[in-house]
Coordinates of C-alpha atoms and ligand atoms in Angstrom, one line a residue:
X1 CA 58.6 99.6 112.4
X2 CA 60.9 101.1 115.4
X3 CA 64.3 101.5 114.5
X4 CA 65.2 102.2 117.8
X5 CA 68.1 105.0 117.8
X6 CA 65.6 107.8 119.3
X7 CA 67.7 110.3 120.6
X8 CA 70.5 108.9 118.7
X9 CA 73.3 111.9 117.6
X10 CA 74.6 112.1 114.2
X11 CA 76.9 113.3 112.3
X12 CA 76.2 113.6 108.6
X13 CA 78.4 115.3 106.1
X14 CA 78.0 116.9 102.8
X15 CA 74.6 116.6 104.0
X16 CA 72.8 119.7 103.0
X17 CA 71.8 118.4 99.7
X18 CA 71.1 115.5 97.7
X19 CA 71.5 111.6 99.5
X20 CA 73.1 113.5 102.6
X21 CA 70.6 115.4 103.1
X22 CA 67.5 113.1 101.9
X23 CA 69.3 111.0 105.0
X24 CA 69.4 113.5 107.8
X25 CA 66.0 114.1 106.8
X26 CA 64.9 110.3 107.2
X27 CA 67.4 109.5 110.5
X28 CA 65.6 113.3 111.7
X29 CA 62.4 111.4 110.9
X30 CA 63.0 108.8 113.5
X31 CA 63.9 111.1 116.2
X32 CA 68.0 111.5 116.1
X33 CA 69.8 114.5 116.4
X34 CA 71.4 115.4 113.7
X35 CA 74.5 117.8 112.9
X36 CA 74.8 118.4 109.0
X37 CA 77.9 120.0 107.2
X38 CA 77.4 121.3 103.9
X39 CA 79.7 123.6 101.6
X40 CA 77.4 126.0 100.6
X41 CA 76.1 128.3 103.2
X42 CA 72.6 128.9 101.7
X43 CA 71.6 125.3 101.4
X44 CA 73.1 124.4 104.3
X45 CA 70.5 126.9 106.2
X46 CA 67.5 125.7 104.1
X47 CA 68.0 122.0 105.1
X48 CA 68.4 122.9 109.0
X49 CA 65.0 125.0 108.4
X50 CA 63.8 121.8 106.9
X51 CA 64.9 119.5 109.6
X52 CA 63.6 121.9 112.5
X53 CA 60.4 121.7 110.7
X54 CA 60.6 117.6 111.6
X55 CA 61.0 118.8 115.0
X56 CA 64.6 117.5 114.7
X57 CA 66.7 119.0 117.3
X58 CA 69.7 119.7 114.7
X59 CA 72.5 121.9 114.2
X60 CA 75.2 122.7 111.4
X61 CA 78.8 123.4 109.9
X62 CA 79.7 124.9 107.2
X63 CA 82.8 123.6 105.5
X64 CA 84.8 121.5 102.9
X65 CA 84.5 117.8 104.8
X66 CA 87.3 117.2 101.7
X67 CA 89.7 119.1 104.1
X68 CA 92.4 116.9 106.0
X69 CA 91.7 119.3 109.5
X70 CA 87.9 119.6 108.7
X71 CA 86.9 115.7 110.0
X72 CA 87.9 116.5 113.6
X73 CA 86.4 120.2 113.2
X74 CA 83.0 118.3 112.5
X75 CA 83.5 115.6 115.2
X76 CA 84.4 118.0 118.2
X77 CA 81.5 120.3 116.6
X78 CA 79.2 117.4 116.9
X79 CA 80.0 116.3 120.4
X80 CA 80.5 120.2 121.5
X81 CA 76.7 120.3 120.8
X82 CA 75.5 117.2 121.5
X83 CA 77.8 115.6 123.9
X84 CA 79.0 112.2 121.8
X85 CA 78.5 110.6 118.4
X86 CA 76.5 106.9 118.0
X87 CA 76.0 107.8 114.4
X88 CA 78.4 108.7 111.3
X89 CA 77.0 108.9 107.8
X90 CA 79.9 110.0 105.6
X91 CA 79.6 111.6 102.5
X92 CA 81.3 114.2 100.2
X93 CA 80.8 115.3 96.6
X94 CA 81.8 113.2 93.5
X95 CA 84.8 113.4 91.3
X96 CA 84.0 115.5 88.3
X97 CA 84.1 112.7 85.1
X98 CA 87.1 111.1 82.9
X99 CA 88.6 108.7 81.0
X100 CA 91.0 106.9 83.0
X101 CA 94.1 107.4 80.4
X102 CA 93.9 110.7 80.6
X103 CA 93.9 111.4 84.6
X104 CA 96.5 113.2 85.6
X105 CA 98.1 112.5 88.7
X106 CA 97.1 115.3 91.3
X107 CA 93.1 114.4 89.9
X108 CA 94.0 110.7 91.2
X109 CA 95.5 112.3 94.4
X110 CA 91.8 115.1 94.6
X111 CA 89.8 111.9 94.1
X112 CA 92.2 109.4 96.7
X113 CA 91.5 112.8 99.4
X114 CA 87.9 113.6 98.6
X115 CA 85.9 109.9 98.4
X116 CA 88.4 108.0 100.2
X117 CA 90.6 109.9 102.8
X118 CA 87.7 111.8 104.1
X119 CA 85.3 109.2 104.7
X120 CA 88.7 107.1 106.6
X121 CA 89.3 110.6 108.6
X122 CA 85.4 110.8 110.0
X123 CA 85.5 107.7 110.9
X124 CA 88.7 107.5 113.1
X125 CA 87.5 110.8 114.2
X126 CA 84.7 109.5 115.8
X127 CA 85.4 105.8 116.7
X128 CA 86.3 107.0 120.4
X129 CA 83.2 108.1 120.8
X130 CA 81.7 104.9 119.7
X131 CA 84.2 102.6 121.4
X132 CA 82.9 105.2 125.1
X133 CA 79.8 104.5 123.9
X134 CA 79.3 101.0 123.2
X135 CA 77.2 101.1 120.0
X136 CA 77.9 103.0 116.8
X137 CA 76.6 102.7 113.3
X138 CA 78.8 103.8 110.7
X139 CA 77.3 104.8 106.8
X140 CA 79.5 105.6 104.1
X141 CA 78.3 106.8 100.6
X142 CA 79.7 106.1 97.8
X143 CA 78.2 104.8 94.5
X144 CA 77.2 101.3 92.4
X145 CA 80.8 102.1 91.0
X146 CA 82.6 99.9 93.6
X147 CA 80.0 96.8 92.1
X148 CA 80.8 97.9 88.1
X149 CA 82.6 100.6 87.0
X150 CA 81.2 103.6 85.2
X151 CA 82.5 104.4 81.8
X152 CA 84.0 108.1 82.2
X153 CA 83.6 107.4 86.0
X154 CA 87.2 106.4 86.3
X155 CA 87.9 109.0 89.3
X156 CA 84.3 107.7 91.0
X157 CA 85.9 104.2 89.9
X158 CA 89.3 104.3 91.3
X159 CA 89.0 106.1 95.0
X160 CA 85.5 104.2 96.0
X161 CA 86.6 100.6 95.4
X162 CA 90.3 101.3 97.4
X163 CA 87.7 103.4 100.3
X164 CA 85.7 99.3 99.7
X165 CA 88.7 97.8 100.4
X166 CA 89.1 100.3 103.2
X167 CA 86.3 99.1 104.4
X168 CA 85.8 96.0 104.7
X169 CA 89.3 95.3 106.3
X170 CA 88.0 98.3 109.2
X171 CA 84.6 95.9 109.5
X172 CA 86.5 93.2 110.3
X173 CA 88.8 95.0 112.9
X174 CA 85.4 96.7 114.3
X175 CA 84.6 93.0 114.4
X176 CA 87.1 91.4 116.6
X177 CA 86.7 94.6 118.8
X178 CA 83.2 93.3 119.9
X179 CA 82.2 96.8 120.5
X180 CA 79.1 97.2 119.1
X181 CA 80.1 99.2 115.9
X182 CA 79.1 98.9 112.1
X183 CA 80.7 99.3 109.7
X184 CA 79.0 99.4 105.8
X185 CA 78.9 101.9 102.8
X186 CA 75.7 102.4 100.8
X187 CA 75.9 102.3 96.7
X188 CA 73.8 104.6 95.0
X189 CA 73.4 104.3 91.5
X190 CA 71.9 107.2 89.6
X191 CA 69.5 109.5 91.9
X192 CA 67.8 112.3 91.0
X193 CA 69.8 115.1 92.4
X194 CA 72.0 118.0 91.6
X195 CA 74.4 115.9 90.9
X196 CA 72.8 113.7 88.7
X197 CA 72.0 116.9 87.0
X198 CA 75.1 117.9 86.8
X199 CA 76.3 115.2 84.7
X200 CA 73.5 115.3 82.5
X201 CA 71.7 112.0 84.1
X202 CA 68.6 111.0 82.1
X203 CA 66.3 107.8 82.4
X204 CA 65.1 106.2 85.5
X205 CA 66.0 107.8 88.6
X206 CA 65.9 106.4 92.1
X207 CA 64.2 108.6 94.7
X208 CA 66.5 110.2 97.1
X209 CA 64.1 109.8 99.9
X210 CA 64.4 105.7 99.7
X211 CA 67.7 106.1 99.4
X212 CA 67.6 107.9 103.1
X213 CA 65.5 105.6 104.4
X214 CA 67.7 102.3 103.4
X215 CA 71.2 104.2 104.8
X216 CA 68.7 104.8 107.7
X217 CA 68.0 101.7 108.3
X218 CA 71.2 100.3 108.0
X219 CA 72.2 102.8 111.4
X220 CA 69.6 101.0 113.3
X221 CA 69.6 99.0 116.2
X222 CA 67.8 96.1 114.4
X223 CA 71.0 96.2 111.3
X224 CA 73.6 95.3 114.3
X225 CA 74.5 91.7 112.5
X226 CA 75.5 93.6 109.1
X227 CA 78.5 94.6 109.0
X228 CA 80.8 95.3 106.0
X229 CA 78.3 95.4 103.6
X230 CA 77.4 97.0 100.4
X231 CA 74.4 97.8 100.0
X232 CA 73.7 98.7 96.2
X233 CA 70.8 101.0 95.7
X234 CA 70.4 101.3 92.0
X235 CA 66.8 99.7 90.6
X236 CA 69.2 96.5 89.7
X237 CA 71.2 98.5 87.2
X238 CA 74.3 96.4 88.0
X239 CA 72.5 93.4 89.2
X240 CA 75.0 93.5 92.0
X241 CA 74.5 90.3 94.4
Ligands
NAD301 P1 74.8 116.6 95.0 O1 75.4 117.4 94.1 O2 73.3 116.6 94.8 O3 74.7 117.0 97.1 C1 76.3 116.9 97.3 C2 75.8 118.1 98.9 O4 77.4 117.7 99.4 C3 75.8 119.3 98.3 O5 74.9 119.9 99.3 C4 77.5 119.9 98.7 O6 77.6 121.1 98.6 C5 78.1 118.9 99.4 N1 78.9 118.9 99.2 C6 80.0 118.7 98.2 N2 81.6 118.5 98.0 C7 81.4 118.4 99.7 C8 82.2 119.3 100.5 N3 83.7 118.9 99.9 N4 82.5 119.1 101.7 C9 80.9 119.4 102.3 N5 79.5 119.3 101.7 C10 79.9 119.1 100.0 O7 75.3 114.8 95.2 P2 74.3 113.5 95.0 O8 74.1 113.2 94.5 O9 73.7 114.0 96.7 O10 75.9 112.7 95.4 C11 76.3 112.4 97.2 C12 76.9 111.3 96.9 O11 76.7 109.8 96.3 C13 78.3 111.5 95.8 O12 79.1 111.4 96.5 C14 77.7 111.5 94.5 O13 79.1 110.7 93.5 C15 77.6 109.7 94.8 N6 76.5 109.6 94.2 C16 75.9 110.2 93.7 C17 74.5 109.4 92.2 C18 73.4 110.2 92.4 O14 73.0 109.7 91.3 N7 73.0 111.3 92.8 C19 75.0 108.4 92.1 C20 76.7 107.4 92.3 C21 77.1 108.4 93.4

C-alpha cells in the first residue's frame, strides 16, 4: 500500500532510540522528510545516519523536549529546515516507577509536565502550519496504561490518562474545524527497547519496527477518518477494544 505521504514533513520527538526511532525509520521509509529530536547527541547522530542510509532527508535537533520552551524551538527548527510541518509524532521518555500512594507533588508534577503538557505544547505549536496546509496528522506515543493501570507505574497511569482526555477533546475540536487534521494516540505494551531493559521487563516483547509501522499508518493519507482513537499495540495483554 502506498501511504500517500511521500515528501511530507514530520517532527518526531524523543526519536533517537526506541519507539520514536522506529517510527522515524518507518516514516522515512515512506519518503517523509524527518526532523528527529533527542536528548543524547550520540544516539541522535547514530539515528540520523540510519535515516540517511534509507535515502531520507533528515535533520536532528538535540535538547530536552520536556523543557517548556523546547516544543516551540523544535517546531521552528523543523519549519526553518523543511518549510512547514505536516506530521507530528509526539513522544517523550517515560516516568520512573512508583506506588501511587507514595508519590510526592514534585514527582506528579514532573510526570504531568513530561507526559501530558509536552504533547499539548507540541500540538499547539504545530497546528498553525497544519491548518495552513489543510492537512495534518498528530500521533502521540503514550502507553497501554491509558486502558489498564499498570501496577507500580502510577506516574504513567496518571499523566497519560490526563493526556488521553485532552486528546479526545482536541479530536472533537479538530473535527469541527474541518481542516483535515487528525489526532490519535498509539499505546504500546511491552516492547524491546532500552526503557524496557531499564524497567527490568521480561517475557514476550513487541518489535519496535512493527510499532513504528502502526504509528506511520495513522499518519497516512488513508487514515484520514481515524480521529480521537487510542490504538493499543500490546500483543493482546489488555484485550482493549
Ligand atoms: P527509550 O528510553 O527506549 O527511548 C526513548 C528515547 O527518547 C531515547 O532516545 C531518549 O534519549 C529520548 N528521550 C527520553 N526523554 C527525552 C526528553 N525529555 N527529551 C528528548 N528526548 C528524550 O523509550 P521507549 O521504550 O522508546 O518509550 C517511548 C515512550 O513509550 C515512553 O514514554 C515510554 O514510557 C512509552 N512506553 C514504552 C513501552 C515499552 O515497552 N518500550 C511501553 C509502554 C509505554
